[in-house]
Amino acid sequence: MLAKIVSGATVGLDAVLVDVEVDIAEQGLPSFTIVGLPDKAVEESKERVRAAIKNSGGDFPTSRITVNLAPADLPKAGPAYDLPIALGILIASGQINPRVSDALFFGELSLDGGLRHTNGVLPMAYLARQMKVAKVFVPKVNEKEASVVSKIEVYPIESLLELVRFFADTIQITPAKRLNLKTLLIRGGAEFDFNEIIGQEHAKRAAEIAGAGGHNIFMKGTPGSGKTMLARALPGILPTLTESEALEVTKIYSITGNLPLGEAIVTTHPFRSPHHTTSRIGLIGGGSNPSPGEISLAHRGVLFLDEFPEFPRHVLEALRQPMEDGVVSISRAKGSVTYPAQFLLVAASNPCPCGYFGDLKRACTCLPGAIARYQKRISGPILDRIDIHIDVPSVETQKLVGKAVKAESSKEIQKRVQKARDIQLKRFKGANLKSNSEMATSDVKRFCKLSEECRTMLTTAVAAMNLTARSYFKVIKIARTIADLSGEASISTLHIAEALQYRPKETEF
C-alpha cells in the first residue's frame, strides 16, 4: 500500500515542499530503505521511527518498506522527516486512515514517540501559507514560532500517539492562537548602559550616529579605554525592530537552532561577538551543506569584532562583499544559497602591539616597524568600507576618580535614534531601504540633495584628504544621518564638517 505525506526542506532561508512517499510491499525480504538524497541524520531516522512506533503502541511492519523523499534531486538534511515518515508507515500499513492531503507535517521523534524541538519551523509555516496548505502539524515546543504566520492552522502536538488519537477522533487538539508581532517586539536591551561609560563623549556621539544610520564603526584606542563597553552598549540604543526585520532575523535563527526554546520570534537586535580565531566559514558561512555564519546571525544587529587586526587576513578580506552588498552568496557543488548579512560592524583595535602608541600617560615600547606591520594587517579596502573611524583615548584621571557626572542613559539616546530611523523609513518608503547606510550611489544622488556650499566643502575635502569615490559617498550618507538626528530636512555644511571628522587620519610613527 502507498501513502503520501507533505513535508518540507529548507533551502537557504526559504522552504520547498517535499513529498514523503511510503510504500510497503508484501513481497520481498523485510527491509527499510530511504531514498531521495538523504543525509546521515535522515538515514538514522529509520531507527528513531521504528522505536517511536513500537513505543507508541503501534505495529512496525515486517515487510519491505521504501520511503522516497521527492524531489529526488534535492538534498535532504536533518531529523525533521521523522514525523511524516512514521505517519506514512502507519497509513500505508492500514493502522490509521486519516485525511492528510491538506496538511504539512514536520518534526523530530524521540524513541518514546515524543516530539522534540525541531529547527526550521518558521520557514515551514510560511511555505504552508504560500502553497495554500491549510494545516501545519509541528512539535508543541515550536508552537509559538509557527503561530506568527497568518492564514494557516497550527496544530501543536506532543507525541506520535497524540496525533494518532487525534486522527481517530478520540481526542481534540485546539489550533494554536495566532500571535501579534507588534505586541512581542521590544526596545533593544544591552549588557551595558551608556550612563555607565565614563567620559568618551566623542565616542558616544559616534556610536549614536552609527546606530541611527546603521553605519559601520571602527574604534582605535589604548587598553581599558572603554571600546568593548561602547560596543556592548550599542544594541541598547538601536531602534525597535520592525515586523519584517524581526521575521528576517527569526528565519535565520530558526534554521540554525539559535532561537531560544519556546520563543516565537527574535524580539531585539542580535549581538554577535566571535573570537578572533574564528574561521572564514564560521564568520561568513558555508560548509558542505551551507549554513549561515556569524555575519548572517548578526543580520539587522551588531557584529562586534574585538582585536580586529588579530583576525586572519583572509577572514577579514572575506567581509568585503557582504559589507558592500548586505548579502552573502555561498556556492557549492550541491547548489548555491544566499543569506542576508545587513549588519552593523563594530571593530575595535589597539593602536599597536603593546597598546600604548600615542598615549599621553604611558610610553609605547614597540619599534616603528612593528607598529607599521600591526596596522597593515587591516587592508585599505576593508578600512574604506567602514563609515566611521574614531580614536578612543584613555579616560582622564579627573573623570575617573572625581565626582560622577550624570550622563545620558541608553533610553534617552535611543529616543533620538528611533526618531531619526523613523524619518529614514518614511523617506525610503517603497525603495526597499531601511537606513541611510544601505543607500547605493544612485540613492545618495536621489535622497541627499546638496547645496552649493556643501559641494564646495566636499570638493576641498576630497583633494585634501585623498578621499576615494566610496569614501565621498559615505561622508554624504553620514551627514544625512547627522541631519536626521537634528531633525533637519536638508544637509548643511555643519553636518558635512562633522561627517568628515569620522574619516581615518594618516598615522605618523
XYZ file of C-alpha atoms in Angstrom:
509
model
C 0.000 0.000 0.000
C 1.222 3.540 -0.766
C 0.926 6.626 1.460
C 1.889 10.211 0.668
C 2.631 12.852 3.334
C 3.532 16.505 2.706
C 6.579 17.936 4.461
C 9.281 20.458 3.568
C 13.008 21.163 3.296
C 14.872 24.421 3.905
C 16.971 25.879 1.078
C 18.764 28.942 2.363
C 16.158 30.884 4.333
C 13.229 29.581 2.336
C 11.488 26.208 2.261
C 10.287 23.927 -0.522
C 7.680 21.172 -0.450
C 8.881 17.601 -0.020
C 6.550 14.675 -0.656
C 7.254 11.788 1.717
C 6.075 8.687 -0.171
C 5.932 5.435 1.781
C 5.411 2.083 0.056
C 5.014 -1.234 1.912
C 5.434 -4.260 -0.350
C 4.072 -7.671 0.626
C 6.743 -9.480 -1.369
C 10.462 -9.450 -0.692
C 12.650 -9.658 2.383
C 11.972 -7.270 5.292
C 13.911 -4.036 4.824
C 13.673 -0.289 5.434
C 15.127 1.960 2.735
C 15.091 5.755 2.405
C 15.892 7.288 -0.995
C 15.938 10.884 -2.280
C 19.419 12.185 -1.317
C 19.081 11.771 2.485
C 21.970 12.778 4.744
C 23.165 10.830 7.787
C 20.530 12.356 10.093
C 17.737 11.314 7.706
C 19.186 7.807 7.360
C 19.243 7.445 11.145
C 15.538 8.282 11.278
C 14.863 4.608 10.435
C 15.827 3.603 13.976
C 14.028 6.521 15.626
C 10.831 5.844 13.659
C 10.938 2.109 14.384
C 11.299 2.666 18.149
C 8.745 5.518 18.216
C 6.027 3.439 16.525
C 6.587 0.458 18.825
C 6.723 2.592 21.987
C 3.537 4.389 20.932
C 1.611 1.104 20.836
C 1.729 0.620 17.051
C 2.954 -2.342 14.998
C 6.053 -1.832 12.895
C 5.594 -3.775 9.624
C 7.950 -6.689 8.975
C 7.818 -6.053 5.248
C 9.794 -4.269 2.594
C 9.427 -0.535 3.342
C 10.587 2.065 0.824
C 10.489 5.779 1.633
C 11.015 8.269 -1.175
C 11.683 11.937 -0.408
C 10.690 13.826 -3.547
C 12.000 15.744 -5.412
C 14.801 13.213 -5.524
C 17.492 15.676 -6.714
C 17.137 17.977 -3.683
C 19.458 17.121 -0.754
C 17.531 16.323 2.456
C 19.117 17.084 5.806
C 18.117 16.918 9.451
C 15.767 14.822 11.585
C 12.559 16.735 10.737
C 11.279 13.968 8.427
C 10.760 11.577 11.359
C 7.119 12.527 11.889
C 5.965 12.351 8.237
C 7.841 9.031 7.729
C 6.259 7.482 10.844
C 2.806 8.741 9.855
C 3.282 7.402 6.330
C 4.184 3.939 7.645
C 1.113 3.854 9.892
C -1.148 4.834 6.969
C 0.489 2.502 4.442
C 0.216 -0.434 6.865
C -3.503 0.257 7.379
C -3.259 1.094 11.088
C -4.823 4.553 10.600
C -6.709 6.162 7.735
C -6.669 9.967 8.164
C -7.163 12.715 5.575
C -3.730 14.316 5.251
C -3.766 15.891 1.782
C -4.371 19.394 3.184
C -1.759 19.226 5.961
C 2.009 19.610 6.355
C 3.916 17.540 8.937
C 7.292 18.445 10.396
C 9.115 17.233 13.488
C 11.803 15.074 15.089
C 10.750 11.989 17.078
C 12.322 10.702 20.249
C 12.478 6.952 20.886
C 9.392 7.042 23.131
C 7.331 8.713 20.385
C 7.534 12.234 21.786
C 8.215 15.193 19.532
C 11.373 17.194 20.128
C 12.249 20.796 19.300
C 12.946 20.985 15.559
C 14.849 23.642 13.611
C 13.291 25.466 10.668
C 9.636 25.561 11.742
C 9.081 29.220 10.785
C 10.102 28.749 7.114
C 7.812 25.685 7.020
C 4.863 27.719 8.267
C 5.475 30.324 5.567
C 5.751 27.549 2.982
C 2.352 26.175 4.042
C 0.756 29.600 3.638
C 2.432 30.133 0.261
C 1.299 26.731 -1.057
C -2.179 27.166 0.480
C -1.801 24.169 2.791
C -4.454 24.710 5.452
C -2.978 22.817 8.418
C 0.514 22.519 9.867
C 1.401 19.891 12.497
C 4.545 20.793 14.480
C 6.056 19.891 17.874
C 4.343 21.674 20.742
C 7.610 23.268 21.803
C 7.701 25.045 18.402
C 4.092 26.229 18.699
C 4.801 29.949 19.170
C 7.314 30.019 16.340
C 4.742 28.823 13.815
C 1.898 30.879 15.295
C 3.229 34.190 13.976
C 2.193 33.176 10.438
C -1.345 34.073 9.406
C -3.873 32.201 7.234
C -2.872 28.710 8.433
C -3.981 26.484 11.332
C -1.099 25.374 13.540
C -1.654 22.146 15.461
C 0.882 21.682 18.282
C 1.404 18.007 19.159
C 3.446 16.428 21.910
C 3.749 12.865 20.627
C 3.045 10.473 17.777
C 0.411 8.745 19.924
C -1.430 12.047 20.430
C -1.507 12.577 16.650
C -2.881 9.066 16.060
C -5.603 9.589 18.659
C -6.474 12.928 17.064
C -6.958 11.290 13.673
C -9.021 8.559 15.338
C -11.303 11.293 16.792
C -10.695 10.123 20.361
C -9.123 13.446 21.428
C -9.242 17.046 20.239
C -6.258 19.298 19.536
C -7.029 23.008 19.565
C -5.193 25.012 16.889
C -2.710 27.489 18.313
C -3.806 31.100 18.656
C -2.076 33.431 16.225
C 0.398 35.796 17.860
C 0.511 39.529 17.148
C 4.064 40.566 16.267
C 3.606 44.158 17.393
C 2.975 43.048 20.972
C 6.135 40.904 21.004
C 8.693 43.436 19.758
C 10.519 45.335 22.499
C 13.183 48.003 22.706
C 16.676 46.593 22.367
C 18.467 45.530 25.522
C 22.217 45.607 26.112
C 24.831 44.406 28.551
C 25.810 47.979 29.494
C 24.022 51.322 29.650
C 25.614 54.425 28.152
C 25.424 56.217 31.514
C 27.856 53.610 32.894
C 30.579 54.678 30.443
C 32.810 57.351 31.994
C 33.688 60.232 29.670
C 34.218 59.382 25.971
C 31.583 61.877 24.791
C 33.084 61.953 21.293
C 32.900 58.141 21.023
C 29.329 58.111 22.368
C 28.310 60.643 19.726
C 29.895 58.482 17.019
C 28.068 55.413 18.365
C 24.773 57.342 18.301
C 25.326 58.262 14.643
C 26.279 54.665 13.837
C 23.092 53.361 15.447
C 20.861 55.985 13.830
C 22.056 55.296 10.287
C 23.302 51.709 10.529
C 26.888 52.815 9.824
C 29.924 50.605 10.424
C 32.314 51.966 13.052
C 35.994 51.335 13.849
C 37.291 52.265 17.321
C 41.004 52.503 17.973
C 42.341 53.143 21.446
C 44.501 52.061 24.358
C 43.611 49.084 26.557
C 40.883 49.874 29.086
C 39.629 52.996 27.327
C 36.088 51.625 27.031
C 35.905 50.282 23.476
C 34.296 46.988 24.481
C 31.788 48.690 26.782
C 30.771 51.036 23.969
C 30.277 48.117 21.590
C 28.254 46.089 24.077
C 26.120 49.114 24.980
C 25.323 49.885 21.329
C 22.392 47.428 20.971
C 20.618 49.328 23.757
C 20.265 52.471 21.615
C 19.208 50.787 18.380
C 15.632 51.374 17.191
C 12.965 48.750 17.793
C 12.952 46.039 15.145
C 10.220 46.338 12.541
C 7.994 43.309 11.922
C 9.715 42.455 8.633
C 13.167 42.777 10.222
C 12.169 40.556 13.166
C 10.896 37.860 10.809
C 14.077 38.022 8.700
C 16.225 37.501 11.796
C 13.946 34.805 13.208
C 14.161 32.758 9.997
C 17.952 32.683 10.325
C 17.826 31.730 13.993
C 15.132 29.132 13.323
C 17.060 27.161 10.708
C 20.295 27.291 12.740
C 18.683 26.258 16.024
C 19.621 29.518 17.778
C 16.061 30.619 18.524
C 15.548 30.365 22.312
C 13.409 27.399 23.312
C 9.719 28.273 23.453
C 10.169 31.749 21.926
C 8.094 32.950 18.978
C 10.494 35.376 17.322
C 13.729 37.275 17.919
C 12.476 40.446 19.605
C 15.677 42.518 19.824
C 18.642 43.299 17.608
C 21.170 40.427 17.594
C 24.629 40.993 19.064
C 27.372 38.647 17.884
C 30.967 38.772 19.096
C 33.049 35.960 17.544
C 36.587 35.325 18.810
C 39.462 36.358 16.558
C 40.340 32.678 15.996
C 37.025 32.178 14.138
C 37.448 30.538 10.731
C 36.305 32.066 7.456
C 33.408 29.587 7.238
C 32.448 30.352 10.838
C 32.314 34.071 10.081
C 30.931 34.120 6.539
C 29.036 30.813 6.436
C 29.431 27.725 4.282
C 30.225 24.064 4.763
C 29.322 21.020 2.661
C 25.681 21.734 3.484
C 25.862 25.562 3.520
C 24.716 27.193 6.741
C 24.727 30.841 7.904
C 27.820 32.294 9.542
C 28.246 34.988 12.188
C 27.590 37.825 9.737
C 24.154 36.389 8.932
C 23.415 35.684 12.607
C 24.164 39.397 13.147
C 21.672 40.418 10.433
C 19.817 43.585 11.481
C 22.028 43.693 14.562
C 25.610 44.280 15.697
C 28.690 42.270 14.702
C 31.478 43.109 17.166
C 34.984 42.156 16.077
C 37.270 42.864 19.018
C 41.044 42.802 18.438
C 40.326 43.489 14.770
C 43.941 43.126 13.497
C 44.249 39.720 15.176
C 41.719 38.155 12.787
C 43.437 36.274 9.940
C 43.771 38.491 6.884
C 41.895 36.096 4.592
C 38.978 36.081 7.052
C 38.753 39.874 7.086
C 39.040 40.079 3.300
C 36.017 37.796 3.015
C 33.979 40.593 4.646
C 34.373 42.911 1.646
C 31.446 41.759 -0.474
C 28.934 41.256 2.392
C 29.752 44.713 3.805
C 29.059 46.254 0.415
C 26.031 44.217 -0.709
C 24.311 43.253 2.550
C 24.073 39.607 1.438
C 26.459 36.669 1.171
C 26.191 34.079 -1.607
C 27.660 30.636 -0.947
C 28.182 28.333 -3.910
C 28.958 24.635 -3.597
C 28.815 21.656 -5.937
C 25.408 20.725 -4.490
C 23.962 24.180 -5.143
C 24.054 27.854 -4.223
C 22.315 29.708 -1.372
C 22.122 33.379 -0.427
C 21.864 34.610 3.159
C 21.159 38.198 4.288
C 24.006 39.967 6.046
C 22.882 43.545 6.705
C 24.831 44.035 9.924
C 26.326 46.983 11.782
C 30.033 46.227 12.090
C 31.759 47.445 15.250
C 35.508 46.841 15.071
C 37.919 47.588 17.903
C 41.689 47.669 17.895
C 44.710 48.817 19.866
C 46.965 51.290 18.031
C 49.996 48.995 18.284
C 51.044 45.577 19.691
C 51.711 46.943 23.191
C 48.606 49.106 23.008
C 50.040 52.483 24.041
C 51.186 54.176 20.839
C 50.115 57.822 21.065
C 49.065 57.571 24.727
C 49.941 60.618 26.830
C 50.374 58.655 30.080
C 52.370 55.580 29.099
C 55.193 55.274 26.633
C 54.931 52.868 23.708
C 57.564 50.105 23.719
C 57.041 48.992 20.116
C 59.524 49.568 17.315
C 58.227 51.676 14.386
C 58.397 48.673 12.066
C 56.292 46.571 14.451
C 53.645 49.311 14.641
C 53.515 49.605 10.856
C 53.181 45.843 10.406
C 50.450 45.679 13.050
C 48.379 48.413 11.451
C 48.848 46.982 7.943
C 47.137 43.751 8.987
C 43.904 45.547 8.076
C 43.818 46.263 4.362
C 42.873 49.583 2.828
C 39.768 48.203 1.066
C 38.365 46.982 4.400
C 39.052 50.313 6.128
C 37.488 52.169 3.207
C 34.260 50.206 3.703
C 33.957 51.344 7.328
C 31.992 54.577 7.615
C 33.096 55.948 10.988
C 36.661 55.926 12.359
C 37.287 57.264 15.864
C 40.084 57.325 18.411
C 39.116 56.324 21.943
C 41.759 57.776 24.312
C 42.279 56.631 27.868
C 39.892 58.116 30.423
C 41.079 61.283 32.131
C 42.058 60.794 35.771
C 39.754 63.577 36.981
C 36.739 61.952 35.346
C 37.753 58.528 36.626
C 38.249 59.358 40.328
C 36.290 62.608 40.624
C 32.651 63.106 41.417
C 30.498 61.195 38.978
C 28.762 63.389 36.407
C 25.341 62.181 35.352
C 25.499 61.042 31.735
C 22.736 60.347 29.258
C 21.193 56.908 29.535
C 20.758 54.494 26.652
C 16.997 55.069 26.845
C 17.388 58.807 26.220
C 19.772 58.288 23.306
C 17.539 55.569 21.867
C 14.654 58.012 21.584
C 16.714 60.236 19.263
C 17.944 57.237 17.295
C 14.383 55.925 16.915
C 13.189 59.324 15.701
C 15.997 59.502 13.133
C 15.310 55.955 11.922
C 11.581 56.716 11.599
C 12.489 59.663 9.358
C 14.575 57.331 7.188
C 11.830 54.713 6.923
C 9.418 57.402 5.806
C 11.932 58.763 3.287
C 12.707 55.340 1.824
C 9.126 54.091 1.681
C 8.815 51.957 -1.449
C 12.587 51.960 -2.067
C 13.432 48.699 -0.210
C 15.828 50.532 2.120
C 15.824 50.574 5.910
C 18.613 53.014 6.800
C 20.970 55.585 5.324
C 23.893 53.149 5.245
C 22.033 50.932 2.756
C 21.838 53.650 0.105
C 23.598 52.915 -3.191
C 25.225 55.669 -5.238
C 22.024 56.312 -7.175
C 20.056 56.500 -3.904
C 22.501 59.064 -2.472
C 22.010 61.277 -5.535
C 18.248 60.886 -5.223
C 17.741 61.370 -1.481
C 20.704 63.578 -0.471
C 20.427 66.906 -2.271
C 23.432 69.147 -1.566
C 23.696 72.908 -1.608
C 26.474 74.692 -3.493
C 28.279 75.393 -0.186
C 28.225 71.676 0.700
C 29.574 70.747 -2.726
C 32.409 73.251 -2.368
C 33.344 71.869 1.063
C 33.304 68.286 -0.246
C 35.412 69.235 -3.266
C 38.039 70.718 -0.961
C 37.900 67.671 1.350
C 38.310 65.184 -1.492
C 41.540 66.898 -2.563
C 42.908 67.498 0.951
C 42.047 64.076 2.429
C 42.520 61.938 -0.700
C 39.016 60.533 -0.404
C 38.046 57.665 -2.671
C 34.721 57.669 -4.504
C 33.357 55.255 -1.904
C 34.536 57.481 0.962
C 32.994 60.521 -0.720
C 29.540 58.948 -0.738
C 29.993 57.588 2.785
C 30.627 61.132 4.046
C 27.356 62.242 2.448
C 25.447 59.320 3.993
C 26.856 60.087 7.460
C 25.968 63.758 7.009
C 22.430 62.695 6.084
C 22.206 60.711 9.342
C 23.524 63.653 11.383
C 20.864 65.858 9.786
C 18.199 63.262 10.640
C 19.322 63.249 14.282
C 18.944 67.033 14.282
C 15.529 66.765 12.649
C 16.633 68.860 9.664
C 15.349 68.199 6.163
C 18.475 69.413 4.332
C 22.167 68.624 4.739
C 24.194 71.671 5.797
C 27.919 72.412 5.888
C 27.906 71.733 9.658
C 26.711 68.175 9.002
C 29.347 67.699 6.296
C 32.061 69.058 8.597
C 31.149 66.651 11.394
C 30.957 63.733 8.977
C 34.463 64.498 7.689
C 35.807 64.154 11.251
C 34.976 60.458 11.150
C 37.236 59.579 8.201
C 40.545 57.809 9.022
C 43.596 60.002 9.564
C 47.161 59.372 8.482
C 49.330 57.875 11.241
C 52.874 59.103 11.814
C 55.459 56.892 13.503
